[in-house]
PDB file of C-alpha atoms in Angstrom:
ATOM      1  CA  UNK A   1     112.762 -19.468  44.707  1.00  0.00           C
ATOM      2  CA  UNK A   2     111.253 -19.349  48.175  1.00  0.00           C
ATOM      3  CA  UNK A   3     107.548 -18.873  47.450  1.00  0.00           C
ATOM      4  CA  UNK A   4     106.845 -22.127  45.653  1.00  0.00           C
ATOM      5  CA  UNK A   5     103.789 -24.379  45.768  1.00  0.00           C
ATOM      6  CA  UNK A   6     104.474 -27.965  44.715  1.00  0.00           C
ATOM      7  CA  UNK A   7     102.767 -29.277  41.601  1.00  0.00           C
ATOM      8  CA  UNK A   8     100.771 -31.882  43.520  1.00  0.00           C
ATOM      9  CA  UNK A   9      99.588 -29.591  46.311  1.00  0.00           C
ATOM     10  CA  UNK A  10      96.132 -28.059  46.523  1.00  0.00           C
ATOM     11  CA  UNK A  11      96.596 -24.357  45.720  1.00  0.00           C
ATOM     12  CA  UNK A  12      94.721 -23.093  48.780  1.00  0.00           C
ATOM     13  CA  UNK A  13      96.667 -25.408  51.082  1.00  0.00           C
ATOM     14  CA  UNK A  14      99.825 -24.215  49.350  1.00  0.00           C
ATOM     15  CA  UNK A  15      98.959 -20.595  50.144  1.00  0.00           C
ATOM     16  CA  UNK A  16      98.387 -21.512  53.791  1.00  0.00           C
ATOM     17  CA  UNK A  17     101.679 -23.415  53.921  1.00  0.00           C
ATOM     18  CA  UNK A  18     103.608 -20.500  52.400  1.00  0.00           C
ATOM     19  CA  UNK A  19     102.257 -18.044  54.969  1.00  0.00           C
ATOM     20  CA  UNK A  20     102.901 -20.524  57.772  1.00  0.00           C
ATOM     21  CA  UNK A  21     106.468 -21.122  56.569  1.00  0.00           C
ATOM     22  CA  UNK A  22     107.197 -17.387  56.536  1.00  0.00           C
ATOM     23  CA  UNK A  23     105.738 -16.979  60.026  1.00  0.00           C
ATOM     24  CA  UNK A  24     107.640 -19.973  61.390  1.00  0.00           C
ATOM     25  CA  UNK A  25     110.982 -18.980  59.859  1.00  0.00           C
ATOM     26  CA  UNK A  26     110.564 -15.424  61.182  1.00  0.00           C
ATOM     27  CA  UNK A  27     109.684 -16.638  64.667  1.00  0.00           C
ATOM     28  CA  UNK A  28     112.642 -19.034  64.722  1.00  0.00           C
ATOM     29  CA  UNK A  29     115.022 -16.374  63.378  1.00  0.00           C
ATOM     30  CA  UNK A  30     114.210 -14.153  66.363  1.00  0.00           C
ATOM     31  CA  UNK A  31     114.562 -17.158  68.675  1.00  0.00           C
ATOM     32  CA  UNK A  32     118.114 -17.745  67.406  1.00  0.00           C
ATOM     33  CA  UNK A  33     119.185 -14.108  67.035  1.00  0.00           C
ATOM     34  CA  UNK A  34     122.521 -12.974  68.464  1.00  0.00           C
ATOM     35  CA  UNK A  35     124.208  -9.592  68.736  1.00  0.00           C
ATOM     36  CA  UNK A  36     126.201 -10.458  65.610  1.00  0.00           C
ATOM     37  CA  UNK A  37     123.213 -11.601  63.531  1.00  0.00           C
ATOM     38  CA  UNK A  38     120.448  -9.208  64.518  1.00  0.00           C
ATOM     39  CA  UNK A  39     120.795  -6.838  61.547  1.00  0.00           C
ATOM     40  CA  UNK A  40     120.741  -9.817  59.193  1.00  0.00           C
ATOM     41  CA  UNK A  41     117.665 -11.073  61.072  1.00  0.00           C
ATOM     42  CA  UNK A  42     115.957  -7.702  60.682  1.00  0.00           C
ATOM     43  CA  UNK A  43     116.534  -7.885  56.922  1.00  0.00           C
ATOM     44  CA  UNK A  44     115.123 -11.427  56.857  1.00  0.00           C
ATOM     45  CA  UNK A  45     112.033 -10.383  58.830  1.00  0.00           C
ATOM     46  CA  UNK A  46     111.312  -7.458  56.549  1.00  0.00           C
ATOM     47  CA  UNK A  47     111.538  -9.706  53.485  1.00  0.00           C
ATOM     48  CA  UNK A  48     109.201 -12.281  55.042  1.00  0.00           C
ATOM     49  CA  UNK A  49     106.576  -9.652  55.845  1.00  0.00           C
ATOM     50  CA  UNK A  50     106.748  -8.366  52.264  1.00  0.00           C
ATOM     51  CA  UNK A  51     106.311 -11.897  50.904  1.00  0.00           C
ATOM     52  CA  UNK A  52     103.235 -12.428  53.057  1.00  0.00           C
ATOM     53  CA  UNK A  53     101.793  -9.077  51.981  1.00  0.00           C
ATOM     54  CA  UNK A  54     102.330 -10.064  48.336  1.00  0.00           C
ATOM     55  CA  UNK A  55     100.392 -13.300  48.939  1.00  0.00           C
ATOM     56  CA  UNK A  56      97.618 -11.303  50.610  1.00  0.00           C
ATOM     57  CA  UNK A  57      97.414  -9.077  47.546  1.00  0.00           C
ATOM     58  CA  UNK A  58      97.185 -12.138  45.317  1.00  0.00           C
ATOM     59  CA  UNK A  59      94.128 -13.495  47.176  1.00  0.00           C
ATOM     60  CA  UNK A  60      92.706 -10.060  48.001  1.00  0.00           C
ATOM     61  CA  UNK A  61      89.438 -10.457  46.076  1.00  0.00           C
ATOM     62  CA  UNK A  62      88.753 -13.865  47.622  1.00  0.00           C
ATOM     63  CA  UNK A  63      89.351 -12.906  51.268  1.00  0.00           C
ATOM     64  CA  UNK A  64      87.454  -9.629  50.986  1.00  0.00           C
ATOM     65  CA  UNK A  65      88.361  -5.997  51.568  1.00  0.00           C
ATOM     66  CA  UNK A  66      87.941  -6.015  55.346  1.00  0.00           C
ATOM     67  CA  UNK A  67      90.030  -9.152  55.979  1.00  0.00           C
ATOM     68  CA  UNK A  68      92.686  -8.023  53.520  1.00  0.00           C
ATOM     69  CA  UNK A  69      93.002  -4.654  55.240  1.00  0.00           C
ATOM     70  CA  UNK A  70      93.245  -6.290  58.668  1.00  0.00           C
ATOM     71  CA  UNK A  71      95.938  -8.781  57.655  1.00  0.00           C
ATOM     72  CA  UNK A  72      97.909  -6.357  55.480  1.00  0.00           C
ATOM     73  CA  UNK A  73      97.950  -3.680  58.184  1.00  0.00           C
ATOM     74  CA  UNK A  74      99.240  -6.218  60.717  1.00  0.00           C
ATOM     75  CA  UNK A  75     102.293  -7.184  58.625  1.00  0.00           C
ATOM     76  CA  UNK A  76     102.878  -3.645  57.368  1.00  0.00           C
ATOM     77  CA  UNK A  77     103.005  -2.306  60.926  1.00  0.00           C
ATOM     78  CA  UNK A  78     105.307  -5.116  62.074  1.00  0.00           C
ATOM     79  CA  UNK A  79     107.717  -4.228  59.287  1.00  0.00           C
ATOM     80  CA  UNK A  80     107.611  -0.561  60.214  1.00  0.00           C
ATOM     81  CA  UNK A  81     108.773  -1.421  63.722  1.00  0.00           C
ATOM     82  CA  UNK A  82     112.233  -2.181  62.316  1.00  0.00           C
ATOM     83  CA  UNK A  83     112.306  -0.197  59.055  1.00  0.00           C
ATOM     84  CA  UNK A  84     114.645   2.515  60.388  1.00  0.00           C
ATOM     85  CA  UNK A  85     117.181  -0.066  61.503  1.00  0.00           C
ATOM     86  CA  UNK A  86     117.035  -1.839  58.151  1.00  0.00           C
ATOM     87  CA  UNK A  87     117.491   1.475  56.326  1.00  0.00           C
ATOM     88  CA  UNK A  88     120.511   2.341  58.468  1.00  0.00           C
ATOM     89  CA  UNK A  89     122.153  -0.967  57.513  1.00  0.00           C
ATOM     90  CA  UNK A  90     121.297  -0.531  53.817  1.00  0.00           C
ATOM     91  CA  UNK A  91     122.915   2.911  53.789  1.00  0.00           C
ATOM     92  CA  UNK A  92     126.118   1.562  55.333  1.00  0.00           C
ATOM     93  CA  UNK A  93     126.206  -1.317  52.844  1.00  0.00           C
ATOM     94  CA  UNK A  94     125.602   0.873  49.801  1.00  0.00           C
ATOM     95  CA  UNK A  95     128.345   3.309  50.844  1.00  0.00           C
ATOM     96  CA  UNK A  96     130.780   0.458  51.425  1.00  0.00           C
ATOM     97  CA  UNK A  97     129.902  -0.983  47.997  1.00  0.00           C
ATOM     98  CA  UNK A  98     130.608   2.399  46.392  1.00  0.00           C
ATOM     99  CA  UNK A  99     133.969   2.589  48.112  1.00  0.00           C
ATOM    100  CA  UNK A 100     134.929  -0.910  46.933  1.00  0.00           C
ATOM    101  CA  UNK A 101     133.733  -0.244  43.382  1.00  0.00           C
ATOM    102  CA  UNK A 102     135.894   2.889  43.067  1.00  0.00           C
ATOM    103  CA  UNK A 103     138.813   1.903  45.301  1.00  0.00           C
ATOM    104  CA  UNK A 104     141.365   2.249  42.475  1.00  0.00           C
ATOM    105  CA  UNK A 105     140.479   5.925  41.981  1.00  0.00           C
ATOM    106  CA  UNK A 106     140.080   6.779  45.683  1.00  0.00           C
ATOM    107  CA  UNK A 107     142.469   7.385  48.548  1.00  0.00           C
ATOM    108  CA  UNK A 108     143.083   4.421  50.857  1.00  0.00           C
ATOM    109  CA  UNK A 109     141.070   5.931  53.716  1.00  0.00           C
ATOM    110  CA  UNK A 110     138.287   7.337  51.515  1.00  0.00           C
ATOM    111  CA  UNK A 111     134.862   7.486  53.186  1.00  0.00           C
ATOM    112  CA  UNK A 112     136.114   5.979  56.444  1.00  0.00           C
ATOM    113  CA  UNK A 113     134.752   8.873  58.509  1.00  0.00           C
ATOM    114  CA  UNK A 114     131.319   8.789  56.795  1.00  0.00           C
ATOM    115  CA  UNK A 115     131.129   5.032  57.438  1.00  0.00           C
ATOM    116  CA  UNK A 116     132.123   5.518  61.072  1.00  0.00           C
ATOM    117  CA  UNK A 117     129.454   8.189  61.616  1.00  0.00           C
ATOM    118  CA  UNK A 118     126.757   6.049  59.974  1.00  0.00           C
ATOM    119  CA  UNK A 119     127.810   3.013  62.006  1.00  0.00           C
ATOM    120  CA  UNK A 120     127.676   5.084  65.194  1.00  0.00           C
ATOM    121  CA  UNK A 121     124.139   6.240  64.332  1.00  0.00           C
ATOM    122  CA  UNK A 122     123.049   2.645  63.742  1.00  0.00           C
ATOM    123  CA  UNK A 123     124.625   1.538  67.007  1.00  0.00           C
ATOM    124  CA  UNK A 124     122.673   4.194  68.928  1.00  0.00           C
ATOM    125  CA  UNK A 125     119.428   3.317  67.127  1.00  0.00           C
ATOM    126  CA  UNK A 126     120.023  -0.389  67.794  1.00  0.00           C
ATOM    127  CA  UNK A 127     120.585   0.259  71.486  1.00  0.00           C
ATOM    128  CA  UNK A 128     117.334   2.216  71.728  1.00  0.00           C
ATOM    129  CA  UNK A 129     115.080   0.028  69.579  1.00  0.00           C
ATOM    130  CA  UNK A 130     116.407  -3.464  70.308  1.00  0.00           C
ATOM    131  CA  UNK A 131     118.057  -3.244  73.732  1.00  0.00           C
ATOM    132  CA  UNK A 132     115.774  -0.732  75.451  1.00  0.00           C
ATOM    133  CA  UNK A 133     112.462  -1.074  73.592  1.00  0.00           C
ATOM    134  CA  UNK A 134     113.054  -4.775  72.751  1.00  0.00           C
ATOM    135  CA  UNK A 135     111.180  -4.581  69.469  1.00  0.00           C
ATOM    136  CA  UNK A 136     112.206  -8.070  68.371  1.00  0.00           C
ATOM    137  CA  UNK A 137     110.455  -9.608  71.388  1.00  0.00           C
ATOM    138  CA  UNK A 138     107.348  -7.589  70.555  1.00  0.00           C
ATOM    139  CA  UNK A 139     107.442  -8.869  66.962  1.00  0.00           C
ATOM    140  CA  UNK A 140     108.041 -12.458  68.087  1.00  0.00           C
ATOM    141  CA  UNK A 141     105.038 -12.312  70.411  1.00  0.00           C
ATOM    142  CA  UNK A 142     102.844 -10.997  67.583  1.00  0.00           C
ATOM    143  CA  UNK A 143     104.092 -13.767  65.275  1.00  0.00           C
ATOM    144  CA  UNK A 144     103.317 -16.409  67.899  1.00  0.00           C
ATOM    145  CA  UNK A 145      99.729 -15.160  68.107  1.00  0.00           C
ATOM    146  CA  UNK A 146      99.462 -15.474  64.325  1.00  0.00           C
ATOM    147  CA  UNK A 147     100.928 -18.980  64.313  1.00  0.00           C
ATOM    148  CA  UNK A 148      98.345 -20.317  66.749  1.00  0.00           C
ATOM    149  CA  UNK A 149      95.444 -18.436  65.147  1.00  0.00           C
ATOM    150  CA  UNK A 150      92.932 -20.134  62.851  1.00  0.00           C
ATOM    151  CA  UNK A 151      93.469 -19.988  59.084  1.00  0.00           C
ATOM    152  CA  UNK A 152      89.742 -20.070  58.336  1.00  0.00           C
ATOM    153  CA  UNK A 153      89.943 -16.545  56.901  1.00  0.00           C
ATOM    154  CA  UNK A 154      91.645 -18.071  53.833  1.00  0.00           C
ATOM    155  CA  UNK A 155      88.817 -19.528  51.687  1.00  0.00           C
ATOM    156  CA  UNK A 156      89.190 -22.101  48.911  1.00  0.00           C
ATOM    157  CA  UNK A 157      90.757 -20.721  45.725  1.00  0.00           C
ATOM    158  CA  UNK A 158      88.576 -22.355  43.092  1.00  0.00           C
ATOM    159  CA  UNK A 159      89.673 -20.804  39.802  1.00  0.00           C
ATOM    160  CA  UNK A 160      91.936 -18.226  38.193  1.00  0.00           C
ATOM    161  CA  UNK A 161      89.136 -15.657  38.399  1.00  0.00           C
ATOM    162  CA  UNK A 162      89.690 -15.632  42.175  1.00  0.00           C
ATOM    163  CA  UNK A 163      93.172 -14.205  41.502  1.00  0.00           C
ATOM    164  CA  UNK A 164      92.933 -12.305  38.212  1.00  0.00           C
ATOM    165  CA  UNK A 165      91.567  -8.959  39.533  1.00  0.00           C
ATOM    166  CA  UNK A 166      94.438  -8.657  42.004  1.00  0.00           C
ATOM    167  CA  UNK A 167      97.058  -9.707  39.450  1.00  0.00           C
ATOM    168  CA  UNK A 168      95.688  -7.211  36.936  1.00  0.00           C
ATOM    169  CA  UNK A 169      95.742  -4.443  39.546  1.00  0.00           C
ATOM    170  CA  UNK A 170      99.342  -5.120  40.619  1.00  0.00           C
ATOM    171  CA  UNK A 171     100.597  -5.366  37.013  1.00  0.00           C
ATOM    172  CA  UNK A 172      98.717  -2.219  35.972  1.00  0.00           C
ATOM    173  CA  UNK A 173      99.987  -0.221  38.941  1.00  0.00           C
ATOM    174  CA  UNK A 174     103.524  -1.367  38.204  1.00  0.00           C
ATOM    175  CA  UNK A 175     103.168  -0.210  34.608  1.00  0.00           C
ATOM    176  CA  UNK A 176     101.774   3.124  35.787  1.00  0.00           C
ATOM    177  CA  UNK A 177     104.623   3.371  38.298  1.00  0.00           C
ATOM    178  CA  UNK A 178     107.154   2.949  35.487  1.00  0.00           C
ATOM    179  CA  UNK A 179     105.505   5.691  33.407  1.00  0.00           C
ATOM    180  CA  UNK A 180     105.321   8.042  36.386  1.00  0.00           C
ATOM    181  CA  UNK A 181     108.970   7.414  37.280  1.00  0.00           C
ATOM    182  CA  UNK A 182     110.101   8.145  33.713  1.00  0.00           C
ATOM    183  CA  UNK A 183     108.176  11.414  33.735  1.00  0.00           C
ATOM    184  CA  UNK A 184     109.030  12.712  37.213  1.00  0.00           C
ATOM    185  CA  UNK A 185     112.392  11.048  37.996  1.00  0.00           C
ATOM    186  CA  UNK A 186     111.372  11.525  41.633  1.00  0.00           C
ATOM    187  CA  UNK A 187     112.833   9.191  44.316  1.00  0.00           C
ATOM    188  CA  UNK A 188     109.354   8.707  45.766  1.00  0.00           C
ATOM    189  CA  UNK A 189     107.915   7.559  42.428  1.00  0.00           C
ATOM    190  CA  UNK A 190     110.808   5.158  41.797  1.00  0.00           C
ATOM    191  CA  UNK A 191     110.328   3.751  45.302  1.00  0.00           C
ATOM    192  CA  UNK A 192     106.575   3.270  44.781  1.00  0.00           C
ATOM    193  CA  UNK A 193     107.236   1.545  41.461  1.00  0.00           C
ATOM    194  CA  UNK A 194     109.692  -0.772  43.207  1.00  0.00           C
ATOM    195  CA  UNK A 195     107.025  -1.804  45.730  1.00  0.00           C
ATOM    196  CA  UNK A 196     104.590  -2.726  42.934  1.00  0.00           C
ATOM    197  CA  UNK A 197     107.263  -4.647  41.023  1.00  0.00           C
ATOM    198  CA  UNK A 198     108.284  -6.530  44.160  1.00  0.00           C
ATOM    199  CA  UNK A 199     104.711  -7.611  44.930  1.00  0.00           C
ATOM    200  CA  UNK A 200     104.332  -8.913  41.376  1.00  0.00           C
ATOM    201  CA  UNK A 201     107.685 -10.695  41.554  1.00  0.00           C
ATOM    202  CA  UNK A 202     106.595 -12.625  44.641  1.00  0.00           C
ATOM    203  CA  UNK A 203     103.245 -13.421  43.009  1.00  0.00           C
ATOM    204  CA  UNK A 204     105.057 -14.852  39.974  1.00  0.00           C
ATOM    205  CA  UNK A 205     106.970 -17.120  42.351  1.00  0.00           C
ATOM    206  CA  UNK A 206     103.729 -18.307  43.983  1.00  0.00           C
ATOM    207  CA  UNK A 207     102.278 -19.108  40.546  1.00  0.00           C
ATOM    208  CA  UNK A 208     105.476 -20.729  39.250  1.00  0.00           C
ATOM    209  CA  UNK A 209     103.992 -24.207  38.820  1.00  0.00           C
ATOM    210  CA  UNK A 210     101.452 -23.143  36.190  1.00  0.00           C
ATOM    211  CA  UNK A 211     104.205 -22.244  33.675  1.00  0.00           C
ATOM    212  CA  UNK A 212     107.615 -22.852  35.292  1.00  0.00           C
ATOM    213  CA  UNK A 213     110.180 -21.486  32.816  1.00  0.00           C
ATOM    214  CA  UNK A 214     108.341 -18.286  31.788  1.00  0.00           C
ATOM    215  CA  UNK A 215     107.232 -17.581  35.368  1.00  0.00           C
ATOM    216  CA  UNK A 216     110.808 -17.989  36.574  1.00  0.00           C
ATOM    217  CA  UNK A 217     111.925 -15.592  33.822  1.00  0.00           C
ATOM    218  CA  UNK A 218     109.237 -13.067  34.809  1.00  0.00           C
ATOM    219  CA  UNK A 219     110.328 -13.278  38.447  1.00  0.00           C
ATOM    220  CA  UNK A 220     113.989 -12.848  37.431  1.00  0.00           C
ATOM    221  CA  UNK A 221     113.249  -9.726  35.381  1.00  0.00           C
ATOM    222  CA  UNK A 222     111.278  -8.225  38.258  1.00  0.00           C
ATOM    223  CA  UNK A 223     114.032  -9.196  40.699  1.00  0.00           C
ATOM    224  CA  UNK A 224     116.576  -7.290  38.587  1.00  0.00           C
ATOM    225  CA  UNK A 225     114.298  -4.240  38.428  1.00  0.00           C
ATOM    226  CA  UNK A 226     113.687  -4.222  42.183  1.00  0.00           C
ATOM    227  CA  UNK A 227     117.391  -4.715  42.930  1.00  0.00           C
ATOM    228  CA  UNK A 228     118.327  -1.709  40.782  1.00  0.00           C
ATOM    229  CA  UNK A 229     115.564   0.395  42.310  1.00  0.00           C
ATOM    230  CA  UNK A 230     116.417  -0.784  45.818  1.00  0.00           C
ATOM    231  CA  UNK A 231     120.038   0.325  45.488  1.00  0.00           C
ATOM    232  CA  UNK A 232     118.866   3.610  43.971  1.00  0.00           C
ATOM    233  CA  UNK A 233     116.618   4.190  46.981  1.00  0.00           C
ATOM    234  CA  UNK A 234     119.424   3.369  49.419  1.00  0.00           C
ATOM    235  CA  UNK A 235     121.653   5.912  47.669  1.00  0.00           C
ATOM    236  CA  UNK A 236     118.850   8.469  47.898  1.00  0.00           C
ATOM    237  CA  UNK A 237     118.564   7.831  51.650  1.00  0.00           C
ATOM    238  CA  UNK A 238     122.337   8.276  51.942  1.00  0.00           C
ATOM    239  CA  UNK A 239     122.050  11.605  50.103  1.00  0.00           C
ATOM    240  CA  UNK A 240     119.331  12.709  52.527  1.00  0.00           C
ATOM    241  CA  UNK A 241     121.567  11.816  55.468  1.00  0.00           C
ATOM    242  CA  UNK A 242     124.394  13.876  53.975  1.00  0.00           C
ATOM    243  CA  UNK A 243     122.114  16.844  53.242  1.00  0.00           C
ATOM    244  CA  UNK A 244     120.833  16.730  56.830  1.00  0.00           C
ATOM    245  CA  UNK A 245     124.433  16.864  58.114  1.00  0.00           C
ATOM    246  CA  UNK A 246     124.121  13.402  59.699  1.00  0.00           C
ATOM    247  CA  UNK A 247     127.306  12.212  57.973  1.00  0.00           C
ATOM    248  CA  UNK A 248     130.793  13.425  58.857  1.00  0.00           C
ATOM    249  CA  UNK A 249     133.571  13.991  56.314  1.00  0.00           C
ATOM    250  CA  UNK A 250     137.277  14.680  56.627  1.00  0.00           C
ATOM    251  CA  UNK A 251     136.955  17.456  54.023  1.00  0.00           C
ATOM    252  CA  UNK A 252     134.510  19.215  51.707  1.00  0.00           C
ATOM    253  CA  UNK A 253     136.376  17.604  48.799  1.00  0.00           C
ATOM    254  CA  UNK A 254     135.581  14.125  50.107  1.00  0.00           C
ATOM    255  CA  UNK A 255     131.925  15.099  50.437  1.00  0.00           C
ATOM    256  CA  UNK A 256     131.831  16.462  46.878  1.00  0.00           C
ATOM    257  CA  UNK A 257     133.438  13.305  45.496  1.00  0.00           C
ATOM    258  CA  UNK A 258     130.913  11.087  47.261  1.00  0.00           C
ATOM    259  CA  UNK A 259     127.938  13.158  46.112  1.00  0.00           C
ATOM    260  CA  UNK A 260     129.200  12.974  42.510  1.00  0.00           C
ATOM    261  CA  UNK A 261     129.637   9.192  42.720  1.00  0.00           C
ATOM    262  CA  UNK A 262     126.154   8.798  44.188  1.00  0.00           C
ATOM    263  CA  UNK A 263     124.608  10.923  41.439  1.00  0.00           C
ATOM    264  CA  UNK A 264     126.380   8.952  38.699  1.00  0.00           C
ATOM    265  CA  UNK A 265     125.441   5.592  40.226  1.00  0.00           C
ATOM    266  CA  UNK A 266     121.798   6.589  40.686  1.00  0.00           C
ATOM    267  CA  UNK A 267     121.540   7.756  37.099  1.00  0.00           C
ATOM    268  CA  UNK A 268     122.876   4.406  35.856  1.00  0.00           C
ATOM    269  CA  UNK A 269     120.568   2.383  38.107  1.00  0.00           C
ATOM    270  CA  UNK A 270     117.520   4.354  37.006  1.00  0.00           C
ATOM    271  CA  UNK A 271     118.433   3.878  33.341  1.00  0.00           C
ATOM    272  CA  UNK A 272     118.900   0.116  33.822  1.00  0.00           C
ATOM    273  CA  UNK A 273     115.603  -0.253  35.689  1.00  0.00           C
ATOM    274  CA  UNK A 274     113.692   1.782  33.093  1.00  0.00           C
ATOM    275  CA  UNK A 275     115.118  -0.284  30.207  1.00  0.00           C
ATOM    276  CA  UNK A 276     114.149  -3.536  31.908  1.00  0.00           C
ATOM    277  CA  UNK A 277     110.826  -2.074  33.000  1.00  0.00           C
ATOM    278  CA  UNK A 278     109.866  -1.070  29.452  1.00  0.00           C
ATOM    279  CA  UNK A 279     110.619  -4.605  28.303  1.00  0.00           C
ATOM    280  CA  UNK A 280     108.670  -6.301  31.096  1.00  0.00           C
ATOM    281  CA  UNK A 281     105.656  -3.971  31.130  1.00  0.00           C
ATOM    282  CA  UNK A 282     105.312  -4.090  27.337  1.00  0.00           C
ATOM    283  CA  UNK A 283     102.038  -6.042  27.632  1.00  0.00           C
ATOM    284  CA  UNK A 284      98.661  -4.451  28.111  1.00  0.00           C
ATOM    285  CA  UNK A 285      97.415  -5.579  31.531  1.00  0.00           C
ATOM    286  CA  UNK A 286      94.599  -7.596  29.890  1.00  0.00           C
ATOM    287  CA  UNK A 287      97.124  -9.404  27.659  1.00  0.00           C
ATOM    288  CA  UNK A 288      99.335 -10.233  30.621  1.00  0.00           C
ATOM    289  CA  UNK A 289      96.409 -11.640  32.601  1.00  0.00           C
ATOM    290  CA  UNK A 290      95.215 -13.649  29.590  1.00  0.00           C
ATOM    291  CA  UNK A 291      98.653 -15.262  29.311  1.00  0.00           C
ATOM    292  CA  UNK A 292      98.532 -16.287  32.961  1.00  0.00           C
ATOM    293  CA  UNK A 293      94.937 -17.511  32.715  1.00  0.00           C
ATOM    294  CA  UNK A 294      95.766 -19.700  29.706  1.00  0.00           C
ATOM    295  CA  UNK A 295      98.727 -21.151  31.602  1.00  0.00           C
ATOM    296  CA  UNK A 296      96.560 -21.757  34.687  1.00  0.00           C
ATOM    297  CA  UNK A 297      93.883 -23.576  32.662  1.00  0.00           C
ATOM    298  CA  UNK A 298      96.429 -25.751  30.838  1.00  0.00           C
ATOM    299  CA  UNK A 299      98.033 -26.663  34.148  1.00  0.00           C
ATOM    300  CA  UNK A 300      94.647 -27.650  35.582  1.00  0.00           C
ATOM    301  CA  UNK A 301      93.974 -29.872  32.550  1.00  0.00           C
ATOM    302  CA  UNK A 302      97.371 -31.557  32.918  1.00  0.00           C
ATOM    303  CA  UNK A 303      96.724 -32.191  36.604  1.00  0.00           C
ATOM    304  CA  UNK A 304      93.331 -33.730  35.835  1.00  0.00           C
ATOM    305  CA  UNK A 305      94.837 -35.910  33.105  1.00  0.00           C
ATOM    306  CA  UNK A 306      97.645 -37.077  35.415  1.00  0.00           C
ATOM    307  CA  UNK A 307      95.110 -37.884  38.109  1.00  0.00           C
ATOM    308  CA  UNK A 308      93.043 -40.001  35.700  1.00  0.00           C
ATOM    309  CA  UNK A 309      96.154 -41.852  34.513  1.00  0.00           C
ATOM    310  CA  UNK A 310      97.081 -42.687  38.101  1.00  0.00           C
ATOM    311  CA  UNK A 311      93.589 -44.053  38.703  1.00  0.00           C
ATOM    312  CA  UNK A 312      93.837 -46.240  35.579  1.00  0.00           C
ATOM    313  CA  UNK A 313      97.222 -47.589  36.723  1.00  0.00           C
ATOM    314  CA  UNK A 314      95.821 -48.400  40.171  1.00  0.00           C
ATOM    315  CA  UNK A 315      92.834 -50.217  38.669  1.00  0.00           C
ATOM    316  CA  UNK A 316      95.109 -52.438  36.549  1.00  0.00           C
ATOM    317  CA  UNK A 317      97.538 -53.300  39.334  1.00  0.00           C
TER     318      UNK A 317
END
């Protein structure tokens, strides 16, 4: 669990530390990047920006609409700089996974040509965006500016009510996203639901200390949902590539086999995510927030009690 505030740390300082850690690790990842590791680095950067945006959503009410929009837009736009490259890698990985999963039923050289054509496309995109446009240097420079900037825009988080409106909104939108996905079965709706579930997952990690075991379980359920939906989206992007004739095949039969495998896999992933989603989003949003608020208040009482006990021990030493 990466987004974790220690039990003894002031919550506001913890938020600042989490953002700083994500910025620092992203900056250092670019500093150390090599030709062999740059696609892995791109994936790492995208995840870091999403974590920061989840934290921003958590404290949205406290920092205000204008500051939230400014900060969120900054990290969203940084992520978009490298989104095409990340997608191209995800498509290659999901096709390779399909080939491995069904290798017993497939010919030895199945999907080699599609993989070669997708790898060629990524190589050309990498050359343009990283070698010619040097997008990683641009991102690193922007991260450096953030690292040396003041953190005064993050005010003191004084109580759960500073967080509850944002938590309620993210949970409610996730629940609505599930319902919309069930009704429409559209790739866009599943993808939007995934975004909402991912933000909530990261927020559960940030709040882990208030109720460790249940919060870890919540985060795990959301992680499973977003993994299923993420693979589904990657398969959808692969389908789009095929439909746009961006993928080469050795025969129409090979193409038909792949399309059938993709369709079957996507159907399974959507069913799994919906089953888990129905279980997780079974609460009314008010009930879910009340659970978290009760846990927050109990944690605060325990902290106060522990602090008093320490003072008593010090007095009697």
